[in-house]
PDB file of C-alpha atoms in Angstrom:
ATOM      1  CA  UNK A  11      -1.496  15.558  -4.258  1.00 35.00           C
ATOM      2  CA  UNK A  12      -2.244  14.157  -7.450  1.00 36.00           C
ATOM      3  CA  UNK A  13       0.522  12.017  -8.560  1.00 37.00           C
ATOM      4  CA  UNK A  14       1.711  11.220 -12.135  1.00 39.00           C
ATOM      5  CA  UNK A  15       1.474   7.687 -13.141  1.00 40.00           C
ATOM      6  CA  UNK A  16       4.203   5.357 -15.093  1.00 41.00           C
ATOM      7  CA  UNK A  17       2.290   2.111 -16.591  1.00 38.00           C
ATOM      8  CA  UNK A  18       4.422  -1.088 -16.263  1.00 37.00           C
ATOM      9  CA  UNK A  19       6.151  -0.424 -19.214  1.00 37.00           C
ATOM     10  CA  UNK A  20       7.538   3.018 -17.841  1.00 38.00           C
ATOM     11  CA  UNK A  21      10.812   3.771 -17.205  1.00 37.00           C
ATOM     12  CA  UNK A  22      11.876   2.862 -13.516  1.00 40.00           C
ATOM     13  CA  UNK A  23      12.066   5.506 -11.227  1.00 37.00           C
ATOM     14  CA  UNK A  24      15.764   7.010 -10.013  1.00 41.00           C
ATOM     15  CA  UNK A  25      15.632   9.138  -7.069  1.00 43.00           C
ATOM     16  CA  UNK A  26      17.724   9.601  -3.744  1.00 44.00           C
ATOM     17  CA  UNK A  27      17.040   6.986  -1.806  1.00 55.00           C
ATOM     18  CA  UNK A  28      17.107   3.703  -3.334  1.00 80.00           C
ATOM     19  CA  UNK A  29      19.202   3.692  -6.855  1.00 79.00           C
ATOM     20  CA  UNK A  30      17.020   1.983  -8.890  1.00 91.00           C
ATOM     21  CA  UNK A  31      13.354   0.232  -8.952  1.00 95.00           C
ATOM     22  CA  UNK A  32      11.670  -3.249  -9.843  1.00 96.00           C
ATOM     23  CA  UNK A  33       8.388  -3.950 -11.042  1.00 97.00           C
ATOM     24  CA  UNK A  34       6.268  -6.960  -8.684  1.00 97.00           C
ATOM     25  CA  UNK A  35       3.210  -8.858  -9.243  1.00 97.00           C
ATOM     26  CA  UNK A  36       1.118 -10.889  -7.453  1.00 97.00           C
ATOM     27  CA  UNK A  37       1.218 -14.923  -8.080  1.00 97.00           C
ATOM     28  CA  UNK A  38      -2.006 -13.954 -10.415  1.00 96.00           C
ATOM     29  CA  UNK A  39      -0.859 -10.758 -12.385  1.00 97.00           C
ATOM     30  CA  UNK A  40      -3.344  -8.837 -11.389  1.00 97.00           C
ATOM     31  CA  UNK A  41      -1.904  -5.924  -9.025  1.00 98.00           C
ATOM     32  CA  UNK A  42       1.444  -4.551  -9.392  1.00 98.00           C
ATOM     33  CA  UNK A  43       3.985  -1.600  -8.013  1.00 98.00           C
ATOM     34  CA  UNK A  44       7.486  -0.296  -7.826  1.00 97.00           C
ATOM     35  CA  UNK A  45       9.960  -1.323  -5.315  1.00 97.00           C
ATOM     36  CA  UNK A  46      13.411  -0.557  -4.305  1.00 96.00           C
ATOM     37  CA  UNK A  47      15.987  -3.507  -6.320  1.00 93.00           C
ATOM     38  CA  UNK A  48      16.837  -3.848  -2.528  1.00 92.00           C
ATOM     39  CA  UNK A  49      14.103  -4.917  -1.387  1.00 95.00           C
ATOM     40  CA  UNK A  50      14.095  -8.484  -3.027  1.00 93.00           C
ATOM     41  CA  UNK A  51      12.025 -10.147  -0.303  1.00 96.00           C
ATOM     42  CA  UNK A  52       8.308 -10.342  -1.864  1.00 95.00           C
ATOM     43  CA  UNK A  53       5.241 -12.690  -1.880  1.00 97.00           C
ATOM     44  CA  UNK A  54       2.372 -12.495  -4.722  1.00 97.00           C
ATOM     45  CA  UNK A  55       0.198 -14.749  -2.724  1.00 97.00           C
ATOM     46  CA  UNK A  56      -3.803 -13.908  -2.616  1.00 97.00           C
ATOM     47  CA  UNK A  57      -4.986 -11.835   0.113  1.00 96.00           C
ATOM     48  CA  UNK A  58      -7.017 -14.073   2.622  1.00 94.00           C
ATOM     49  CA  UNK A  59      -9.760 -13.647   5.118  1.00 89.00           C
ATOM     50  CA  UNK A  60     -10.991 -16.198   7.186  1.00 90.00           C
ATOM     51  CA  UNK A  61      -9.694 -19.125   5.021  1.00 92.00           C
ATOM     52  CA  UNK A  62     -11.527 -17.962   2.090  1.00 94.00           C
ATOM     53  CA  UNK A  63      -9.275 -16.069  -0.853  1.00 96.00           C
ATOM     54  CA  UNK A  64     -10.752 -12.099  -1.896  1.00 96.00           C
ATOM     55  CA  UNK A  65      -8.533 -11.205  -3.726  1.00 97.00           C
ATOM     56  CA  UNK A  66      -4.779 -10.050  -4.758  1.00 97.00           C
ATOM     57  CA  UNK A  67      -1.984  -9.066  -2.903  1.00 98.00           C
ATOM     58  CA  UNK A  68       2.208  -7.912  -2.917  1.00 98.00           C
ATOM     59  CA  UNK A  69       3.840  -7.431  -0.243  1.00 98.00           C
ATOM     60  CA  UNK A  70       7.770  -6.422  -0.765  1.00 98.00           C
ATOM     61  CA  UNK A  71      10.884  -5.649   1.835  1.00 97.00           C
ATOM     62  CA  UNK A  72      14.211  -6.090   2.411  1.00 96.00           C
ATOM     63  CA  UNK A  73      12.732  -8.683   5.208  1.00 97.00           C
ATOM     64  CA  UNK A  74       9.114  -9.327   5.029  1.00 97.00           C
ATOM     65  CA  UNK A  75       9.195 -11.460   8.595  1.00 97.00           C
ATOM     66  CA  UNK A  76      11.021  -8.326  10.210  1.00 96.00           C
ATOM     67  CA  UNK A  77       8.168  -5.941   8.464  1.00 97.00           C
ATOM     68  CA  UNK A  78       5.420  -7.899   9.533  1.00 96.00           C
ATOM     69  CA  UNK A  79       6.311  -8.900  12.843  1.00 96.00           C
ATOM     70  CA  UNK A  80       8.388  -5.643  14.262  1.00 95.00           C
ATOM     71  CA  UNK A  81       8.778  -1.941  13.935  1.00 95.00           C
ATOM     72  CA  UNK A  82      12.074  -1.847  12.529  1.00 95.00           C
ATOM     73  CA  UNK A  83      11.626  -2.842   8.895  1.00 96.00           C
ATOM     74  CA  UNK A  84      10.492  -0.728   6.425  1.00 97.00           C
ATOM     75  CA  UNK A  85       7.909  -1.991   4.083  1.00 98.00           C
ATOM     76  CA  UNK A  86       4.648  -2.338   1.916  1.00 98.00           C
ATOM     77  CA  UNK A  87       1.728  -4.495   1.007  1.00 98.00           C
ATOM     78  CA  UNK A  88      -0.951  -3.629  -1.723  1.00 98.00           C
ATOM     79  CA  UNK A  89      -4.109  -5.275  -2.254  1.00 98.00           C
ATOM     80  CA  UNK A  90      -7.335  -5.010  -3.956  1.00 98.00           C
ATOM     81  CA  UNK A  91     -10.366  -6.949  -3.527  1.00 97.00           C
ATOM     82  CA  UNK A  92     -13.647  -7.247  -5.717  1.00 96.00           C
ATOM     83  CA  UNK A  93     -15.231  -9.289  -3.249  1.00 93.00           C
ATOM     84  CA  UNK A  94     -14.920  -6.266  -0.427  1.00 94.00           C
ATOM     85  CA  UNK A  95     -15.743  -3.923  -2.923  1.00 93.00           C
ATOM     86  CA  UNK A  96     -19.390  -4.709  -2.714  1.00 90.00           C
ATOM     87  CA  UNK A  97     -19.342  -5.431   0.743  1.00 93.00           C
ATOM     88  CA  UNK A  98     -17.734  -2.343   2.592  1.00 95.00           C
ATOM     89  CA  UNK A  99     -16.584   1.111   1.603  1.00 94.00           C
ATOM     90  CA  UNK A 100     -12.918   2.333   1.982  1.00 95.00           C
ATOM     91  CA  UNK A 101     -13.632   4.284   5.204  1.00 96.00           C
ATOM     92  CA  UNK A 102     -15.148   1.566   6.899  1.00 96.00           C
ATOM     93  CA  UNK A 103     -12.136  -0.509   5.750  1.00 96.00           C
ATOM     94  CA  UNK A 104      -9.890   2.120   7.885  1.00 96.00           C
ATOM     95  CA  UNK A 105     -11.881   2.373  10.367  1.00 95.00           C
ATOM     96  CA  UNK A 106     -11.662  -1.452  10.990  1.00 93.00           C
ATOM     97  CA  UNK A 107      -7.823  -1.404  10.694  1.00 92.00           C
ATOM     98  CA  UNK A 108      -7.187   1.591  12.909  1.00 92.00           C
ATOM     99  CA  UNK A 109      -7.909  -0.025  15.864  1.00 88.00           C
ATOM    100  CA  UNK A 110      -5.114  -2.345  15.393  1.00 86.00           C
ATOM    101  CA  UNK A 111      -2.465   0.536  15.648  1.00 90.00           C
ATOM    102  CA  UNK A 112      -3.848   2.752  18.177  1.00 90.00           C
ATOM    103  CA  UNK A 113      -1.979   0.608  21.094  1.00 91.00           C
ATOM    104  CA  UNK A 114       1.296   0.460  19.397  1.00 94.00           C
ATOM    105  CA  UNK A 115       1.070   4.076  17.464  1.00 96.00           C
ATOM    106  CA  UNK A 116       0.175   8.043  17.820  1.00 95.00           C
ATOM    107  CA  UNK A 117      -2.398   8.556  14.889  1.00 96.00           C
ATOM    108  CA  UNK A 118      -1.367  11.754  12.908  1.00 95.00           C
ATOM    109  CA  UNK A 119      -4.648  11.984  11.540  1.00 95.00           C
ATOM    110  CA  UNK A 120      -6.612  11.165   7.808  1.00 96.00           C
ATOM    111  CA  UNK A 121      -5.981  12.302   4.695  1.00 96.00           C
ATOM    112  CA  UNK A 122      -7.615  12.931   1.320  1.00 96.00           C
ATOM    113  CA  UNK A 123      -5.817  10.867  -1.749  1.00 96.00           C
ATOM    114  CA  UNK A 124      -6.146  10.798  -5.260  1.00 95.00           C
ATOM    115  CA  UNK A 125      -4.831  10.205  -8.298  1.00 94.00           C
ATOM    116  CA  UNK A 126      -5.338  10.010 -12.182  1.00 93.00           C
ATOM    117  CA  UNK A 127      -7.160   6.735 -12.072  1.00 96.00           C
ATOM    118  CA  UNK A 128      -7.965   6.374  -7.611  1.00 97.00           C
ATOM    119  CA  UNK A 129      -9.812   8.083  -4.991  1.00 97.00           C
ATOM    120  CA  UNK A 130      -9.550   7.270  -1.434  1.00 97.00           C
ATOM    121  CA  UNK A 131      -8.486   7.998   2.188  1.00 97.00           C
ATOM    122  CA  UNK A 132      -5.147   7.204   4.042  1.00 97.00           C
ATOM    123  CA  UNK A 133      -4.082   7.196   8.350  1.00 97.00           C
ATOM    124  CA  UNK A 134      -0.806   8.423   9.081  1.00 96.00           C
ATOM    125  CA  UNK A 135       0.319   6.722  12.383  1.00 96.00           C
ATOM    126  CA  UNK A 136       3.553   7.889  14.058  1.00 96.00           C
ATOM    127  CA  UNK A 137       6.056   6.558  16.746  1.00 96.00           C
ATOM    128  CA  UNK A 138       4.473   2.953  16.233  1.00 96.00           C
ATOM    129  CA  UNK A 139       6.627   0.828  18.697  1.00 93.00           C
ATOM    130  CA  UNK A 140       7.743   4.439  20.836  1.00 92.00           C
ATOM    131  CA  UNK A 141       9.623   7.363  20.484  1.00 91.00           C
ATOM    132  CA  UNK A 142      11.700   7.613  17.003  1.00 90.00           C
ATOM    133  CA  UNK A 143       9.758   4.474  15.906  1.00 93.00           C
ATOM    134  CA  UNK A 144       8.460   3.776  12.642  1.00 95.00           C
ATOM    135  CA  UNK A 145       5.625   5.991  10.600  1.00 96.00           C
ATOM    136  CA  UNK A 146       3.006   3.465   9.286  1.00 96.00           C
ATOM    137  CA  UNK A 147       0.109   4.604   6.211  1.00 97.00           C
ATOM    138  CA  UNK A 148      -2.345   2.622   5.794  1.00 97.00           C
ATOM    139  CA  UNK A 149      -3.913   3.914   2.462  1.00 98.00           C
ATOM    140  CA  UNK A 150      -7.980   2.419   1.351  1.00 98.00           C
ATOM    141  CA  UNK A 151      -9.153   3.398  -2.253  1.00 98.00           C
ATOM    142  CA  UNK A 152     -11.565   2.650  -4.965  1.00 97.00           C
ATOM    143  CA  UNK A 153     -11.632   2.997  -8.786  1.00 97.00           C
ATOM    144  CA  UNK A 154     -12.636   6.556 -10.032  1.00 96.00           C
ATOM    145  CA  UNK A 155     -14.373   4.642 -12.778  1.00 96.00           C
ATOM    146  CA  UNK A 156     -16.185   2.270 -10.815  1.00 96.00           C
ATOM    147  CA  UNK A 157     -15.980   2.205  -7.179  1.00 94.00           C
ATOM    148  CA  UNK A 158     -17.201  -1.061  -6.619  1.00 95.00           C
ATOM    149  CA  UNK A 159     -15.048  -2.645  -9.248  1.00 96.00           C
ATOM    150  CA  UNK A 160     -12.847  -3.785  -6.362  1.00 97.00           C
ATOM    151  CA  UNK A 161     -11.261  -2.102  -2.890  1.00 97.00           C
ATOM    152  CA  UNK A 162      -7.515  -1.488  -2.795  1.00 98.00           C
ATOM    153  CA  UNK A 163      -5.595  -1.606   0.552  1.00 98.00           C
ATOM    154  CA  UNK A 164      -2.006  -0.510   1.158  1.00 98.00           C
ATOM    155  CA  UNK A 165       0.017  -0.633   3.991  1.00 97.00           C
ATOM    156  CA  UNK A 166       3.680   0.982   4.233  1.00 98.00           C
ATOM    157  CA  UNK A 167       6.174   1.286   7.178  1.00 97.00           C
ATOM    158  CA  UNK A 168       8.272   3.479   6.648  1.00 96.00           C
ATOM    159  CA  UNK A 169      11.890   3.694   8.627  1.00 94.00           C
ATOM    160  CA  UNK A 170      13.858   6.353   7.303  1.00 92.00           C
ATOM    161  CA  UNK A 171      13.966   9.652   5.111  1.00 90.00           C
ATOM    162  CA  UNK A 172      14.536   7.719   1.664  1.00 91.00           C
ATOM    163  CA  UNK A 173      11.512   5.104   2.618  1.00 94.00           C
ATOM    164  CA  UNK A 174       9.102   8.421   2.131  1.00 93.00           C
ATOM    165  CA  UNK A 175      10.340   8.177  -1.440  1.00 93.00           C
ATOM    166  CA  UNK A 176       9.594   4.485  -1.746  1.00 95.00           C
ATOM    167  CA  UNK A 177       5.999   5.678  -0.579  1.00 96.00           C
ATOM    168  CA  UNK A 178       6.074   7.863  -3.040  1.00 94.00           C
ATOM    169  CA  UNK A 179       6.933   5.536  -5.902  1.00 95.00           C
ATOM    170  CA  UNK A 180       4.326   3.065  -4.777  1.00 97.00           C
ATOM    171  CA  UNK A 181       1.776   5.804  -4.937  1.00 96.00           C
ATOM    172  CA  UNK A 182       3.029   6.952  -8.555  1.00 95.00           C
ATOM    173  CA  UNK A 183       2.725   3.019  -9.339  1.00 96.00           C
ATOM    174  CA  UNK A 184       0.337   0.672  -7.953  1.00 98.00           C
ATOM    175  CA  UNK A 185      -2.259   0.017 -10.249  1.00 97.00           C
ATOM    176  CA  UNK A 186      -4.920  -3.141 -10.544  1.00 97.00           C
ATOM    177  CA  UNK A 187      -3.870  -4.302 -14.037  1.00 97.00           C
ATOM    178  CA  UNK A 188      -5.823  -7.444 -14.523  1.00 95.00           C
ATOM    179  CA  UNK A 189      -8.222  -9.896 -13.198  1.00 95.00           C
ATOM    180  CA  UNK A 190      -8.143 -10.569  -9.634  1.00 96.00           C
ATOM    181  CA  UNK A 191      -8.279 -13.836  -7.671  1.00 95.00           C
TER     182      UNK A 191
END
């Protein structure tokens, strides 16, 4: 799918799930997204590795310690990094992160994405914690201007029928809008 893109100025998104949207930054301004008004619990700061800081990152829940720490909380983080971009491509970023969900998740398989402005790859994992559990994406793009500009990593869990919207939104609104960390 190629999905339509609203720049920070847009008008917030109203759909079925979730009344209305927010726009969130990282602690640098340099990535940025929808979310749900709901989902109030967020944190701009950098995305680490090993100590060492590569680049930005928002992550954004109703609970971020129940979304990072169990199945039951839906959720997303988006980062991009310049420093990975020159380092590894968005494939071999999957392929590193797969492994971490293969114990805990059926893998529905990989997908093709792009957009007006990225290109990229995303897993669909299913029943992550068992049976009815949660879906998890775990989406890796570059810039169709410049794919080594930076990497961009997003991961969503998603709970519920109206969380596939929130997906959605993210999709139609992430964007790497300044200078990253």
């Amino acid at each position: 799918d190629v999905y339509k893109r609203q720049g920070p100025g847009g008008v917030a998104y109203e759909g079925d799930g979730y009344d209305s949207y927010m726009w969130i930054s990282d602690d640098y301004n340099s990535v940025t997204m929808q979310v749900p008004m709901a989902w109030k619990d967020n944190d701009g700061a950098p995305w680490n590795y090993e100590g060492d800081v590569i680049g930005g990152m928002i992550s954004a829940s109703p609970d971020l310690d129940g979304f990072f720490t169990t199945w039951d909380v839906p959720g997303v983080t988006f980062a991009a990094s310049d420093d990975l971009a020159n380092q590894i491509g968005y494939l071999e970023l999957l392929d590193g992160r797969r492994s971490s969900f293969m114990d805990a998740c059926e893998l529905d398989g990989r997908y093709d994405y792009e957009d007006n402005l990225y290109r990229g790859k995303y897993d669909l994992f299913t029943k992550c914690g068992g049976p009815g559990g949660a879906n998890m994406i775990q989406l890796a793009a570059v810039s169709k201007d410049d794919q080594f500009a930076f990497l961009i990593f997003i991961q969503a869990q998603l709970m519920e029928d109206r969380d596939w919207d929130v997906l959605d939104q993210v999709f139609n609104t992430f964007e790497v809008v300044g200078q990253l960390p």
